[in-house]
Amino acid sequence: MSLWTSLEPASATVDPGSSTTVRLRLRNTGDVVDEYRFEPVGDIAPWTTVEPQTLRLYPGTTGSVELTFAPPRTPDATAGPNAYAVRILPTEHPEATTVPEGNLTITPFTEVRAELVPPTVKGRFRGRPKLAVDNLGNTKVTASVSGSDNGDQLSYDIHPSNVQIEPGRAAFVKATLKPRQIIWFGSKEERPYTFAVKRSGVTPLDVEGTYVQRSFLPGWLATCLGIFLALAVTFLTLWLAYQPRVVSATTELREAGVSTLAPSPTPSLSAPAEPTPSPPPVSSAPPQTEEPKNDGGGAGGDDGGGGSGGGSEEKPKKAPTAATAVRQLAASDPGGRHVCYRAFVKGKGWTAPECDGDTAGTVGQSRPLTALNIAVSGVGGTASAAFVHNPDSTNGQGHYVEPWSNAPDGLDNYIGDSKRDAPNMLGFTINVDDGRRGVCQSVHQKDRGWQNLACDKPGEGEHYIFGGTLDNGIWLEAVKFTV
């Protein structure tokens, strides 16, 4: 061994989002001048820098370098002790490579965000919002959820009322709101309410929503009933008033001795016209699988000029959609389950259809997605909704585009927007067969790369899977799906 090393201190502590420094001292115990290179290794190597990166020492001399640790304030910076090491590579004696090890303790931090999905629900007897709770810290979070409103006008059924959320994950809490009084007639009423996310020793996180309570019978029906009743009373009054005058006229004719054997002809009333038969109901058109038009595309028309020998210009073929690709797979594998999909990449347009786990979108180009085109076969149809960037956000989160979009097997389903100024997609929800079958997804996010594959569980959970993030500044760049 021609090298002596020492870490000062051997153990250090750092807060996520800040930095700390450890000194590495080394002595050349050999008999020749040597140059040493330093390489951080281990799980926290991406957050470690060495200055200087090389050091030249004469025999018997001592030098030092500084190791700087700067873990980010994200769930990736795991709280607790983390081992680290530095590989020292001598130039003259490579066989004498040394790897001194130390310990870095990352302090825990918590950051919780919550959002109602959707923030406004409507109904006559109940409303069913969902509360998304996102753990952006580096430790597990335990919280309880409760609801309240002014005047105690609503009752709350929350499930689950207590959640445990791992770092970097989100939990969805389902709630049922029921008004304590029914509105039979009249206009709808807005009832604001608040969900409180409570953690021990921390001020509760309040999330506000609105329940719009509709009347049991619409207001226009009450108006129609009032008009109908008024007409009925008027008709009955006129009928009763007309009857006595007829009897009186007949009596007067008899008293005057007027013969009624040959009454003079009176003009006959015209016969009522035959009612015009209603036209037969028009059958609804079958669902279309037409691709939405993206902004900036021109629409051309056929020339109307004629002449001998003139030929019509051939129209360009439409690009294949996800439904085109999935129907080809279904034809070659009738009993199989397949999903095909395309992504609308900002600045590039629609990608070609990909199927069953292949990548749709771009990686490493910082190009966000604004829309998805999805089609399935063999799984009873699909439904989904887009979660997009919200420029008016006050809590750093995007918002959902309502309502959900759905399509049966073999037809196209579109979410998001392919217009030029469309907002970036941050995430999405998706299911197949109304949640009775499984669908899996993986997304590539800006600055975060590919996320782990996640699947919904038929018969359990929310009957759908969420892909992406609630963060207003992290968009999707590519997706993969399997069924």
mmCIF file of N, CA and C in Angstrom, residues 286-335:
data_model
loop_
_atom_site.group_PDB
_atom_site.id
_atom_site.type_symbol
_atom_site.label_atom_id
_atom_site.label_comp_id
_atom_site.label_asym_id
_atom_site.label_seq_id
_atom_site.Cartn_x
_atom_site.Cartn_y
_atom_site.Cartn_z
ATOM 1 N N PRO A 286 -74.024 6.437 -36.324
ATOM 2 C CA PRO A 286 -73.039 5.645 -35.583
ATOM 3 C C PRO A 286 -71.878 6.503 -35.137
ATOM 4 N N PRO A 287 -71.197 6.083 -34.051
ATOM 5 C CA PRO A 287 -70.057 6.892 -33.577
ATOM 6 C C PRO A 287 -68.987 7.016 -34.636
ATOM 7 N N GLN A 288 -68.378 8.201 -34.691
ATOM 8 C CA GLN A 288 -67.341 8.478 -35.682
ATOM 9 C C GLN A 288 -65.970 8.296 -35.046
ATOM 10 N N THR A 289 -65.013 7.990 -35.859
ATOM 11 C CA THR A 289 -63.627 7.843 -35.392
ATOM 12 C C THR A 289 -62.744 8.871 -36.075
ATOM 13 N N GLU A 290 -63.287 10.078 -36.250
ATOM 14 C CA GLU A 290 -62.543 11.130 -36.947
ATOM 15 C C GLU A 290 -61.526 11.770 -36.030
ATOM 16 N N GLU A 291 -60.328 12.004 -36.557
ATOM 17 C CA GLU A 291 -59.249 12.608 -35.767
ATOM 18 C C GLU A 291 -59.525 14.090 -35.571
ATOM 19 N N PRO A 292 -59.339 14.659 -34.329
ATOM 20 C CA PRO A 292 -59.525 16.093 -34.139
ATOM 21 C C PRO A 292 -58.546 16.882 -34.989
ATOM 22 N N LYS A 293 -59.016 18.046 -35.471
ATOM 23 C CA LYS A 293 -58.155 18.881 -36.307
ATOM 24 C C LYS A 293 -57.240 19.705 -35.428
ATOM 25 N N ASN A 294 -55.909 19.637 -35.721
ATOM 26 C CA ASN A 294 -54.971 20.447 -34.952
ATOM 27 C C ASN A 294 -54.866 21.825 -35.577
ATOM 28 N N ASP A 295 -54.504 22.800 -34.711
ATOM 29 C CA ASP A 295 -54.434 24.195 -35.136
ATOM 30 C C ASP A 295 -53.369 24.383 -36.194
ATOM 31 N N GLY A 296 -53.642 25.186 -37.187
ATOM 32 C CA GLY A 296 -52.648 25.493 -38.203
ATOM 33 C C GLY A 296 -52.836 24.714 -39.466
ATOM 34 N N GLY A 297 -53.693 23.677 -39.489
ATOM 35 C CA GLY A 297 -53.906 22.895 -40.692
ATOM 36 C C GLY A 297 -54.909 23.567 -41.579
ATOM 37 N N GLY A 298 -54.675 23.639 -42.869
ATOM 38 C CA GLY A 298 -55.601 24.267 -43.794
ATOM 39 C C GLY A 298 -56.560 23.248 -44.339
ATOM 40 N N ALA A 299 -57.766 23.681 -44.685
ATOM 41 C CA ALA A 299 -58.771 22.797 -45.263
ATOM 42 C C ALA A 299 -58.885 23.143 -46.726
ATOM 43 N N GLY A 300 -58.720 22.179 -47.580
ATOM 44 C CA GLY A 300 -58.779 22.415 -49.015
ATOM 45 C C GLY A 300 -60.080 21.934 -49.579
ATOM 46 N N GLY A 301 -60.533 22.490 -50.706
ATOM 47 C CA GLY A 301 -61.754 22.063 -51.366
ATOM 48 C C GLY A 301 -61.447 21.615 -52.770
ATOM 49 N N ASP A 302 -62.354 20.821 -53.390
ATOM 50 C CA ASP A 302 -62.188 20.372 -54.753
ATOM 51 C C ASP A 302 -62.526 21.495 -55.708
ATOM 52 N N ASP A 303 -61.792 21.578 -56.820
ATOM 53 C CA ASP A 303 -62.095 22.581 -57.834
ATOM 54 C C ASP A 303 -63.398 22.218 -58.515
ATOM 55 N N GLY A 304 -64.199 23.234 -58.787
ATOM 56 C CA GLY A 304 -65.501 22.968 -59.382
ATOM 57 C C GLY A 304 -65.490 23.067 -60.882
ATOM 58 N N GLY A 305 -64.395 23.450 -61.554
ATOM 59 C CA GLY A 305 -64.364 23.618 -62.996
ATOM 60 C C GLY A 305 -64.481 22.306 -63.710
ATOM 61 N N GLY A 306 -65.101 22.278 -64.914
ATOM 62 C CA GLY A 306 -65.247 21.055 -65.690
ATOM 63 C C GLY A 306 -64.577 21.217 -67.035
ATOM 64 N N GLY A 307 -64.541 20.140 -67.797
ATOM 65 C CA GLY A 307 -63.932 20.186 -69.121
ATOM 66 C C GLY A 307 -63.560 18.807 -69.543
ATOM 67 N N SER A 308 -63.487 18.587 -70.857
ATOM 68 C CA SER A 308 -63.154 17.266 -71.361
ATOM 69 C C SER A 308 -61.709 16.968 -71.073
ATOM 70 N N GLY A 309 -61.454 15.746 -70.656
ATOM 71 C CA GLY A 309 -60.093 15.308 -70.406
ATOM 72 C C GLY A 309 -59.559 15.724 -69.048
ATOM 73 N N GLY A 310 -60.329 16.482 -68.224
ATOM 74 C CA GLY A 310 -59.844 16.925 -66.913
ATOM 75 C C GLY A 310 -59.953 15.831 -65.881
ATOM 76 N N GLY A 311 -58.910 15.585 -65.099
ATOM 77 C CA GLY A 311 -58.930 14.543 -64.066
ATOM 78 C C GLY A 311 -58.989 15.166 -62.684
ATOM 79 N N SER A 312 -59.675 14.499 -61.749
ATOM 80 C CA SER A 312 -59.776 15.004 -60.377
ATOM 81 C C SER A 312 -58.506 14.682 -59.628
ATOM 82 N N GLU A 313 -58.068 15.629 -58.810
ATOM 83 C CA GLU A 313 -56.843 15.454 -58.031
ATOM 84 C C GLU A 313 -57.086 14.458 -56.907
ATOM 85 N N GLU A 314 -56.161 13.525 -56.695
ATOM 86 C CA GLU A 314 -56.318 12.490 -55.667
ATOM 87 C C GLU A 314 -56.106 13.107 -54.292
ATOM 88 N N LYS A 315 -57.036 12.842 -53.350
ATOM 89 C CA LYS A 315 -56.944 13.397 -52.010
ATOM 90 C C LYS A 315 -55.885 12.661 -51.205
ATOM 91 N N PRO A 316 -55.135 13.391 -50.351
ATOM 92 C CA PRO A 316 -54.117 12.713 -49.528
ATOM 93 C C PRO A 316 -54.759 11.805 -48.506
ATOM 94 N N LYS A 317 -54.111 10.694 -48.231
ATOM 95 C CA LYS A 317 -54.631 9.747 -47.252
ATOM 96 C C LYS A 317 -54.402 10.275 -45.843
ATOM 97 N N LYS A 318 -55.380 9.974 -44.957
ATOM 98 C CA LYS A 318 -55.241 10.368 -43.557
ATOM 99 C C LYS A 318 -54.222 9.475 -42.857
ATOM 100 N N ALA A 319 -53.531 10.060 -41.890
ATOM 101 C CA ALA A 319 -52.583 9.261 -41.107
ATOM 102 C C ALA A 319 -53.354 8.233 -40.286
ATOM 103 N N PRO A 320 -52.802 7.024 -40.122
ATOM 104 C CA PRO A 320 -53.501 6.002 -39.338
ATOM 105 C C PRO A 320 -53.635 6.424 -37.887
ATOM 106 N N THR A 321 -54.798 6.168 -37.292
ATOM 107 C CA THR A 321 -55.036 6.468 -35.889
ATOM 108 C C THR A 321 -54.801 5.229 -35.053
ATOM 109 N N ALA A 322 -54.967 5.386 -33.730
ATOM 110 C CA ALA A 322 -54.796 4.247 -32.826
ATOM 111 C C ALA A 322 -55.821 3.157 -33.120
ATOM 112 N N ALA A 323 -57.049 3.556 -33.496
ATOM 113 C CA ALA A 323 -58.074 2.557 -33.806
ATOM 114 C C ALA A 323 -57.685 1.737 -35.037
ATOM 115 N N THR A 324 -57.080 2.375 -36.050
ATOM 116 C CA THR A 324 -56.627 1.643 -37.235
ATOM 117 C C THR A 324 -55.642 0.549 -36.845
ATOM 118 N N ALA A 325 -54.663 0.915 -35.991
ATOM 119 C CA ALA A 325 -53.643 -0.061 -35.588
ATOM 120 C C ALA A 325 -54.220 -1.176 -34.738
ATOM 121 N N VAL A 326 -55.125 -0.847 -33.800
ATOM 122 C CA VAL A 326 -55.635 -1.894 -32.903
ATOM 123 C C VAL A 326 -56.577 -2.842 -33.640
ATOM 124 N N ARG A 327 -57.285 -2.342 -34.673
ATOM 125 C CA ARG A 327 -58.154 -3.249 -35.441
ATOM 126 C C ARG A 327 -57.316 -4.228 -36.265
ATOM 127 N N GLN A 328 -56.146 -3.788 -36.745
ATOM 128 C CA GLN A 328 -55.266 -4.718 -37.462
ATOM 129 C C GLN A 328 -54.757 -5.808 -36.530
ATOM 130 N N LEU A 329 -54.400 -5.440 -35.282
ATOM 131 C CA LEU A 329 -53.969 -6.447 -34.314
ATOM 132 C C LEU A 329 -55.095 -7.401 -33.968
ATOM 133 N N ALA A 330 -56.311 -6.863 -33.803
ATOM 134 C CA ALA A 330 -57.455 -7.711 -33.457
ATOM 135 C C ALA A 330 -57.780 -8.690 -34.587
ATOM 136 N N ALA A 331 -57.574 -8.253 -35.841
ATOM 137 C CA ALA A 331 -57.848 -9.152 -36.963
ATOM 138 C C ALA A 331 -56.862 -10.320 -37.004
ATOM 139 N N SER A 332 -55.591 -10.050 -36.652
ATOM 140 C CA SER A 332 -54.591 -11.122 -36.669
ATOM 141 C C SER A 332 -54.598 -11.947 -35.391
ATOM 142 N N ASP A 333 -55.188 -11.424 -34.303
ATOM 143 C CA ASP A 333 -55.240 -12.138 -33.021
ATOM 144 C C ASP A 333 -56.623 -11.915 -32.409
ATOM 145 N N PRO A 334 -57.662 -12.597 -32.916
ATOM 146 C CA PRO A 334 -59.042 -12.312 -32.500
ATOM 147 C C PRO A 334 -59.281 -12.486 -31.006
ATOM 148 N N GLY A 335 -58.602 -13.426 -30.372
ATOM 149 C CA GLY A 335 -58.854 -13.678 -28.959
ATOM 150 C C GLY A 335 -57.947 -12.906 -28.019
#
